[in-house]
PDB file of C-alpha atoms in Angstrom:
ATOM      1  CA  UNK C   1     -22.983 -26.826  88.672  1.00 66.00           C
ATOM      2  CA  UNK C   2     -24.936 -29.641  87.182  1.00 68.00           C
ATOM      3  CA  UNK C   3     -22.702 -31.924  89.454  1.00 71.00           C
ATOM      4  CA  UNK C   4     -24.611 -30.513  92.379  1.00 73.00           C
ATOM      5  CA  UNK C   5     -28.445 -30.417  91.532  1.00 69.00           C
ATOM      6  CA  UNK C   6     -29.472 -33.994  91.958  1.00 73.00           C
ATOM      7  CA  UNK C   7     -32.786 -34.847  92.272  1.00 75.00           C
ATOM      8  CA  UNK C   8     -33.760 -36.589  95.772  1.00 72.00           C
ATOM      9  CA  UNK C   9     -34.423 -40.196  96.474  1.00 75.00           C
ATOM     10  CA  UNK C  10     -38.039 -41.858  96.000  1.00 77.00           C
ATOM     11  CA  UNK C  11     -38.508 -41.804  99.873  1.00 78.00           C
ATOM     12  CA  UNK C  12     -38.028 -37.880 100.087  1.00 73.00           C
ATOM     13  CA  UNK C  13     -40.294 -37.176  97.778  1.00 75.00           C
ATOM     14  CA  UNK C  14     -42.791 -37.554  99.589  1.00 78.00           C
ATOM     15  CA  UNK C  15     -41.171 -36.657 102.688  1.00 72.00           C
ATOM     16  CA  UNK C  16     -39.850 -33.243 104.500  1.00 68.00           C
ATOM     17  CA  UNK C  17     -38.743 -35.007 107.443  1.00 73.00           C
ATOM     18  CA  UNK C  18     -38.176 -38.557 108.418  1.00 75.00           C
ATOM     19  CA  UNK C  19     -41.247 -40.205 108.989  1.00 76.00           C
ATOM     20  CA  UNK C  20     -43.852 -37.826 107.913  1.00 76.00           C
ATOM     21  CA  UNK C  21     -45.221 -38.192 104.894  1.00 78.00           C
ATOM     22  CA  UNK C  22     -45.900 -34.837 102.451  1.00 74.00           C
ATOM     23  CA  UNK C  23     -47.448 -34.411  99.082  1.00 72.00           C
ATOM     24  CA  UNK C  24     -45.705 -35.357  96.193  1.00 67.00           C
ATOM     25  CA  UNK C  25     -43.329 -33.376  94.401  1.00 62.00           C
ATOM     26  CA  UNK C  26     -40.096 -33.459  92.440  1.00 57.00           C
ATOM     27  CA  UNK C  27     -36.963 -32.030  94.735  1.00 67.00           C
ATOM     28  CA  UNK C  28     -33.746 -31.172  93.706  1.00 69.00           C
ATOM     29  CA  UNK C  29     -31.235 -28.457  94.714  1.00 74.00           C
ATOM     30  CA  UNK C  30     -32.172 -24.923  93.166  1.00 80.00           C
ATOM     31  CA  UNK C  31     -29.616 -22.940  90.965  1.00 85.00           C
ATOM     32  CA  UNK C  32     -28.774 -20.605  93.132  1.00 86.00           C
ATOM     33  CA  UNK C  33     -27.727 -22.664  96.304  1.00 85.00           C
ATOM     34  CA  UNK C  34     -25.516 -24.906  93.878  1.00 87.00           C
ATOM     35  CA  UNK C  35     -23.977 -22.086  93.007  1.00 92.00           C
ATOM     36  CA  UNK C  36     -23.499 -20.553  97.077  1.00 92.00           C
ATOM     37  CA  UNK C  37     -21.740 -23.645  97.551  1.00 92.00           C
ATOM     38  CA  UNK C  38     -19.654 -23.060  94.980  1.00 94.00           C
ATOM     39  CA  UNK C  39     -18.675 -19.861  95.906  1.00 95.00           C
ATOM     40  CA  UNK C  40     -18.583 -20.453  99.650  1.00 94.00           C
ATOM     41  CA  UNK C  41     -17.388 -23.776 100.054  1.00 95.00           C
ATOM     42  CA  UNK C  42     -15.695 -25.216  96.628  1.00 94.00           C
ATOM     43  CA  UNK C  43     -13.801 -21.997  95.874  1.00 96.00           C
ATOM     44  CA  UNK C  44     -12.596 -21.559  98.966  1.00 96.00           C
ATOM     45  CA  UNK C  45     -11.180 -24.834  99.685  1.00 96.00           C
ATOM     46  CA  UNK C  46      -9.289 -24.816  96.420  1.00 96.00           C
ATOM     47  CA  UNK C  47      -8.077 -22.057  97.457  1.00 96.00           C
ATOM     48  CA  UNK C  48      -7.129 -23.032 100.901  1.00 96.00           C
ATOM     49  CA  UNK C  49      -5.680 -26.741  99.487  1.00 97.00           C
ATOM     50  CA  UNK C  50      -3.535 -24.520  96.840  1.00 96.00           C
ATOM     51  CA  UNK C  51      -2.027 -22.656  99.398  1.00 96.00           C
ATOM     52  CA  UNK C  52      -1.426 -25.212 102.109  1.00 97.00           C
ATOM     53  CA  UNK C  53       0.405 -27.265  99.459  1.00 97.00           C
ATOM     54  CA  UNK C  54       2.158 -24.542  97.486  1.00 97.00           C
ATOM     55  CA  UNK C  55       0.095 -25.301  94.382  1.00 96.00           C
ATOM     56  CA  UNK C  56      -0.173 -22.016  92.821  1.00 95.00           C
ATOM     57  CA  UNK C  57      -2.350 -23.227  89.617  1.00 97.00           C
ATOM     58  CA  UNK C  58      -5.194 -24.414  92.038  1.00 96.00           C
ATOM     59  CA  UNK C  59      -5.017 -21.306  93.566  1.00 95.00           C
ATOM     60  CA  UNK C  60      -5.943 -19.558  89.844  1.00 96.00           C
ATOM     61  CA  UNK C  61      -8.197 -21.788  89.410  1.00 96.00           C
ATOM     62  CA  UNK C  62     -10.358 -20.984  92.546  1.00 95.00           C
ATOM     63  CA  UNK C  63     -10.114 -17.446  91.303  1.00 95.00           C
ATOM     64  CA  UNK C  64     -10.819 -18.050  87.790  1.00 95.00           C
ATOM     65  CA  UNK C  65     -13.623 -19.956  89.224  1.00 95.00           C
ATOM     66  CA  UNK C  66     -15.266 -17.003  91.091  1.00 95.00           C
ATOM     67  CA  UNK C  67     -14.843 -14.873  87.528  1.00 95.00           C
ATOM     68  CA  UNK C  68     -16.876 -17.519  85.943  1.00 95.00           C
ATOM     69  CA  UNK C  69     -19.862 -17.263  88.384  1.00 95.00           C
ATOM     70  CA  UNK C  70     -22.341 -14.645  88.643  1.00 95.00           C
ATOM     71  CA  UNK C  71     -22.317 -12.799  91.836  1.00 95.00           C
ATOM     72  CA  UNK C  72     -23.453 -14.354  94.966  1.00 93.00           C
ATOM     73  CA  UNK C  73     -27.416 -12.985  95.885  1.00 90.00           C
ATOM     74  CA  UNK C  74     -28.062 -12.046  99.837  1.00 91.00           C
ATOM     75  CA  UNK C  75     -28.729  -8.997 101.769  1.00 92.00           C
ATOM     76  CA  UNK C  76     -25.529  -7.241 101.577  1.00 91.00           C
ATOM     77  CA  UNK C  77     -24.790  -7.463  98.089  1.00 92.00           C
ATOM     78  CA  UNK C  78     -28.710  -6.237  97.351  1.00 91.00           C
ATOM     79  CA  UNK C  79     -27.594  -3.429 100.083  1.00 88.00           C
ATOM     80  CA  UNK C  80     -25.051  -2.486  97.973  1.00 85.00           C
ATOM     81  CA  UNK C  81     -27.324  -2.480  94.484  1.00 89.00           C
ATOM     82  CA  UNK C  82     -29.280  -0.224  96.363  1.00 87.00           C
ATOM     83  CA  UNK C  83     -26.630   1.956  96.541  1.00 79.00           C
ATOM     84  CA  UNK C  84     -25.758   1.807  93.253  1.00 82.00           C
ATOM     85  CA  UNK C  85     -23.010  -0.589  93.497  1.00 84.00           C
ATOM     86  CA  UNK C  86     -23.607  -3.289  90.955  1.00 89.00           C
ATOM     87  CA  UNK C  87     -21.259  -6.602  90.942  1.00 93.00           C
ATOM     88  CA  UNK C  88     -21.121  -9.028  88.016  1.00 95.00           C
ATOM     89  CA  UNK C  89     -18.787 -12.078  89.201  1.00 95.00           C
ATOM     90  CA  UNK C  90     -18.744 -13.936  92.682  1.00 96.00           C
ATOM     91  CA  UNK C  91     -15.001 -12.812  92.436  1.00 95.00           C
ATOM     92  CA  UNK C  92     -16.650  -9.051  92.834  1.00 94.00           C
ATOM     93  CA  UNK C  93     -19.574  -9.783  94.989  1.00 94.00           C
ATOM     94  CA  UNK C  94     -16.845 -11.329  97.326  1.00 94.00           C
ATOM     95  CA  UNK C  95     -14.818  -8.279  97.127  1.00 92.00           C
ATOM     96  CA  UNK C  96     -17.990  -6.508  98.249  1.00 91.00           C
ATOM     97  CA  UNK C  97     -18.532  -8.608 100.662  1.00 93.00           C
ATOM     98  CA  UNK C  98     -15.171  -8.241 102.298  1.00 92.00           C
ATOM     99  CA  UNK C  99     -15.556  -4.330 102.204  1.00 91.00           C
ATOM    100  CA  UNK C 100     -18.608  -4.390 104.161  1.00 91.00           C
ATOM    101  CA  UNK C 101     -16.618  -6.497 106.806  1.00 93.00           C
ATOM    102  CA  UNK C 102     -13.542  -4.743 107.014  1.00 93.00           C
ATOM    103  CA  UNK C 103     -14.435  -1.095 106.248  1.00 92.00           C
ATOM    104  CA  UNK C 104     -18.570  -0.893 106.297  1.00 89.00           C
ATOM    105  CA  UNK C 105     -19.124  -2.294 109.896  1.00 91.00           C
ATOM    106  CA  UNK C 106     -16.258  -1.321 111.687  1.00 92.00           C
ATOM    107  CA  UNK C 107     -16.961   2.465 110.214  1.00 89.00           C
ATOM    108  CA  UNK C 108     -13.688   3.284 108.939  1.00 91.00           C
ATOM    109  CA  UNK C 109     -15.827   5.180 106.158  1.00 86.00           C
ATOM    110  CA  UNK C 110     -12.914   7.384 105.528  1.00 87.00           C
ATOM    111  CA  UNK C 111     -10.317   4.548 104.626  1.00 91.00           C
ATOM    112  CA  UNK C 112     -12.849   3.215 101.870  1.00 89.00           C
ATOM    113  CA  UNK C 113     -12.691   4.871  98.955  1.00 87.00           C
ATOM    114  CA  UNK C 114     -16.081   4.309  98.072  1.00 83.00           C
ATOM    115  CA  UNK C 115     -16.790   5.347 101.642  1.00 82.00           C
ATOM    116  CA  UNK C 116     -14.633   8.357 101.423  1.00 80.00           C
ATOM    117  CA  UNK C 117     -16.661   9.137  97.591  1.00 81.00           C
ATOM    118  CA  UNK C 118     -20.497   9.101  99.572  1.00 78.00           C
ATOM    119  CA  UNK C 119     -19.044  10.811 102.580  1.00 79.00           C
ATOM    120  CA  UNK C 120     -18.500  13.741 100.186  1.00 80.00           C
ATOM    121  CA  UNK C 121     -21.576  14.337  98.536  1.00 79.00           C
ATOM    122  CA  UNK C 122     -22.791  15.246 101.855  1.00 72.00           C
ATOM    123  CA  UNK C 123     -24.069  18.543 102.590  1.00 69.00           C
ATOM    124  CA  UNK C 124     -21.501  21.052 104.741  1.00 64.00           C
ATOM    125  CA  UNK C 125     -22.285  21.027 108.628  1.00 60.00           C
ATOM    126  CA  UNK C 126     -22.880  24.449 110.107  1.00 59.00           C
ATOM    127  CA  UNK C 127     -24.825  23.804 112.873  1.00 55.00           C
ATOM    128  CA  UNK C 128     -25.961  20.902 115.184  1.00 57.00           C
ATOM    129  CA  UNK C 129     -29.023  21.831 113.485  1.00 56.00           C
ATOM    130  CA  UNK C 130     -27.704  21.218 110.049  1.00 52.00           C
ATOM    131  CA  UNK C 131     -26.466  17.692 111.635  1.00 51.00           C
ATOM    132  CA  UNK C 132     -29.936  16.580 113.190  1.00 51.00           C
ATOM    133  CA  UNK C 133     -32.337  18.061 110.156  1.00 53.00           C
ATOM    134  CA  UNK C 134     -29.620  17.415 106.814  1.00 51.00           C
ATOM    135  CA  UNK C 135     -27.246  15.020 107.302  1.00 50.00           C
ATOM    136  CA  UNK C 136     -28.232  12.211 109.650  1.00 49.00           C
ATOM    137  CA  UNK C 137     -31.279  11.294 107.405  1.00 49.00           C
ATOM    138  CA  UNK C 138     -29.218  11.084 104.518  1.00 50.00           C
ATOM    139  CA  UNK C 139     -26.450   9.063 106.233  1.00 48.00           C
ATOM    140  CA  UNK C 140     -28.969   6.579 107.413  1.00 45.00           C
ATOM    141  CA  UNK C 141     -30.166   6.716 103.365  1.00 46.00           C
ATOM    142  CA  UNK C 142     -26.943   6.583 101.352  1.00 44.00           C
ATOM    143  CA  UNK C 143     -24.425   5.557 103.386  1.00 45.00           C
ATOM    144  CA  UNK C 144     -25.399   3.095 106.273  1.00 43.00           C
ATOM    145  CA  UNK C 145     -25.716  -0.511 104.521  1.00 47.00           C
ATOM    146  CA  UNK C 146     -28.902  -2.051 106.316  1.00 43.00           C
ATOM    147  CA  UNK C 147     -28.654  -3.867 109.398  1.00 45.00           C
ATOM    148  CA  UNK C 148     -25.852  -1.942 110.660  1.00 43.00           C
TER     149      UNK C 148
END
Protein backbone atom coordinates (compact mmCIF):
# COMPACT_ATOMS: atom_id res chain seq x y z
CA UNK A 1 0.00 0.00 0.00
CA UNK A 2 2.84 2.20 1.01
CA UNK A 3 4.39 1.19 -2.44
CA UNK A 4 1.70 3.30 -4.02
CA UNK A 5 1.36 6.69 -2.07
CA UNK A 6 4.30 8.65 -3.30
CA UNK A 7 4.46 12.06 -2.85
CA UNK A 8 4.57 14.21 -6.25
CA UNK A 9 7.49 15.90 -7.85
CA UNK A 10 8.64 19.61 -6.87
CA UNK A 11 7.04 20.92 -10.18
CA UNK A 12 3.45 19.53 -9.24
CA UNK A 13 3.35 20.96 -6.25
CA UNK A 14 2.63 23.82 -7.24
CA UNK A 15 0.87 22.78 -10.21
CA UNK A 16 -2.74 21.09 -11.13
CA UNK A 17 -2.09 21.17 -14.67
CA UNK A 18 0.86 21.75 -16.87
CA UNK A 19 1.68 25.18 -16.98
CA UNK A 20 -0.47 26.79 -14.45
CA UNK A 21 0.82 27.48 -11.45
CA UNK A 22 -1.41 26.72 -7.97
CA UNK A 23 -0.74 27.29 -4.34
CA UNK A 24 1.49 25.23 -2.59
CA UNK A 25 0.72 22.09 -1.07
CA UNK A 26 2.03 18.62 -0.32
CA UNK A 27 0.32 15.84 -2.87
CA UNK A 28 0.42 12.37 -2.64
CA UNK A 29 -2.06 9.55 -3.43
CA UNK A 30 -4.84 9.19 -0.61
CA UNK A 31 -5.42 5.79 1.23
CA UNK A 32 -8.25 4.91 -0.21
CA UNK A 33 -7.43 5.16 -4.03
CA UNK A 34 -4.12 3.09 -3.27
CA UNK A 35 -6.13 0.74 -2.04
CA UNK A 36 -9.01 0.83 -5.33
CA UNK A 37 -6.11 0.06 -7.29
CA UNK A 38 -5.35 -2.63 -5.44
CA UNK A 39 -8.47 -4.15 -5.52
CA UNK A 40 -9.35 -3.23 -9.09
CA UNK A 41 -6.29 -3.43 -10.90
CA UNK A 42 -3.41 -5.44 -8.82
CA UNK A 43 -5.78 -8.20 -7.67
CA UNK A 44 -7.18 -8.74 -10.66
CA UNK A 45 -4.25 -9.08 -12.80
CA UNK A 46 -2.74 -11.61 -10.45
CA UNK A 47 -5.47 -13.21 -10.85
CA UNK A 48 -5.75 -13.07 -14.54
CA UNK A 49 -1.61 -13.83 -14.92
CA UNK A 50 -2.30 -17.01 -12.48
CA UNK A 51 -4.75 -18.31 -14.62
CA UNK A 52 -3.37 -17.61 -18.06
CA UNK A 53 -0.21 -19.42 -16.92
CA UNK A 54 -1.67 -22.21 -14.80
CA UNK A 55 -0.10 -20.79 -11.64
CA UNK A 56 -2.54 -21.71 -9.09
CA UNK A 57 -0.54 -20.10 -5.95
CA UNK A 58 -0.81 -16.57 -7.64
CA UNK A 59 -4.20 -17.17 -8.05
CA UNK A 60 -4.51 -17.58 -3.87
CA UNK A 61 -2.65 -15.00 -3.52
CA UNK A 62 -4.91 -12.46 -5.41
CA UNK A 63 -7.62 -13.86 -3.22
CA UNK A 64 -5.84 -13.85 -0.06
CA UNK A 65 -5.07 -10.40 -1.11
CA UNK A 66 -8.72 -9.17 -1.32
CA UNK A 67 -9.24 -10.92 2.44
CA UNK A 68 -6.52 -8.70 3.61
CA UNK A 69 -8.14 -5.40 2.42
CA UNK A 70 -11.00 -3.67 3.79
CA UNK A 71 -13.90 -3.42 1.53
CA UNK A 72 -13.85 -1.25 -1.43
CA UNK A 73 -16.04 2.34 -0.61
CA UNK A 74 -18.51 3.62 -3.64
CA UNK A 75 -22.13 3.92 -4.18
CA UNK A 76 -23.17 0.43 -4.41
CA UNK A 77 -21.53 -1.01 -1.58
CA UNK A 78 -22.95 2.20 0.67
CA UNK A 79 -26.39 1.07 -1.20
CA UNK A 80 -26.06 -2.04 0.22
CA UNK A 81 -25.07 -0.70 4.04
CA UNK A 82 -28.14 1.01 3.69
CA UNK A 83 -29.80 -1.99 3.43
CA UNK A 84 -28.27 -3.53 6.06
CA UNK A 85 -25.77 -5.46 4.22
CA UNK A 86 -22.43 -4.80 5.80
CA UNK A 87 -19.05 -6.18 4.02
CA UNK A 88 -15.70 -6.37 5.81
CA UNK A 89 -13.02 -7.53 3.05
CA UNK A 90 -12.65 -6.31 -0.69
CA UNK A 91 -13.02 -10.16 -1.24
CA UNK A 92 -16.84 -9.47 0.13
CA UNK A 93 -17.44 -6.04 -1.15
CA UNK A 94 -16.51 -7.68 -4.57
CA UNK A 95 -18.91 -10.40 -4.02
CA UNK A 96 -21.44 -7.61 -3.48
CA UNK A 97 -20.52 -6.02 -6.16
CA UNK A 98 -20.98 -8.90 -8.53
CA UNK A 99 -24.57 -9.54 -7.06
CA UNK A 100 -25.72 -6.21 -7.90
CA UNK A 101 -24.51 -6.94 -11.56
CA UNK A 102 -25.73 -10.23 -12.11
CA UNK A 103 -28.89 -10.48 -9.96
CA UNK A 104 -29.72 -6.63 -8.69
CA UNK A 105 -29.90 -4.94 -12.19
CA UNK A 106 -31.04 -7.47 -14.35
CA UNK A 107 -34.04 -8.09 -11.59
CA UNK A 108 -33.80 -11.67 -11.18
CA UNK A 109 -34.79 -10.77 -7.42
CA UNK A 110 -36.12 -14.20 -7.02
CA UNK A 111 -32.80 -16.14 -7.93
CA UNK A 112 -30.91 -14.06 -5.13
CA UNK A 113 -31.28 -15.29 -2.03
CA UNK A 114 -30.94 -12.16 -0.39
CA UNK A 115 -33.36 -10.94 -3.03
CA UNK A 116 -35.70 -13.77 -2.51
CA UNK A 117 -35.25 -12.93 1.79
CA UNK A 118 -36.55 -8.86 1.17
CA UNK A 119 -39.04 -9.97 -1.40
CA UNK A 120 -40.71 -11.77 1.53
CA UNK A 121 -41.09 -9.40 4.13
CA UNK A 122 -43.37 -7.73 1.83
CA UNK A 123 -46.85 -7.18 2.63
CA UNK A 124 -49.57 -9.74 0.74
CA UNK A 125 -51.15 -8.10 -2.51
CA UNK A 126 -54.93 -8.07 -2.54
CA UNK A 127 -55.69 -5.44 -4.63
CA UNK A 128 -54.10 -3.12 -7.30
CA UNK A 129 -54.76 -0.86 -4.55
CA UNK A 130 -52.69 -2.73 -2.07
CA UNK A 131 -49.89 -2.65 -5.01
CA UNK A 132 -49.99 1.25 -5.71
CA UNK A 133 -50.54 2.44 -1.78
CA UNK A 134 -48.27 -0.71 0.17
CA UNK A 135 -45.92 -2.23 -1.77
CA UNK A 136 -44.40 -0.06 -4.48
CA UNK A 137 -43.16 2.52 -1.84
CA UNK A 138 -41.56 -0.03 0.04
CA UNK A 139 -39.96 -1.73 -2.99
CA UNK A 140 -38.52 1.53 -4.09
CA UNK A 141 -37.28 1.70 -0.06
CA UNK A 142 -35.90 -1.76 0.72
CA UNK A 143 -35.37 -3.41 -2.20
CA UNK A 144 -34.37 -1.21 -5.29
CA UNK A 145 -30.46 -0.41 -4.80
CA UNK A 146 -30.22 3.38 -5.93
CA UNK A 147 -29.71 4.31 -9.36
CA UNK A 148 -31.53 1.48 -10.72
Amino acid sequence: LKMLQVKVGAYWQSHYAPDRETGSAQLCMGKQSAENIIINTVAPLKMAYGIYHDMPRLEEQAIELLAQMPAEQNTVIRSWKKEGVAFKTAAASQGGLELQRQYCENHRCLSCQIGHNLLKTLPVINSEADTANKIAPQVKKSVILPGR
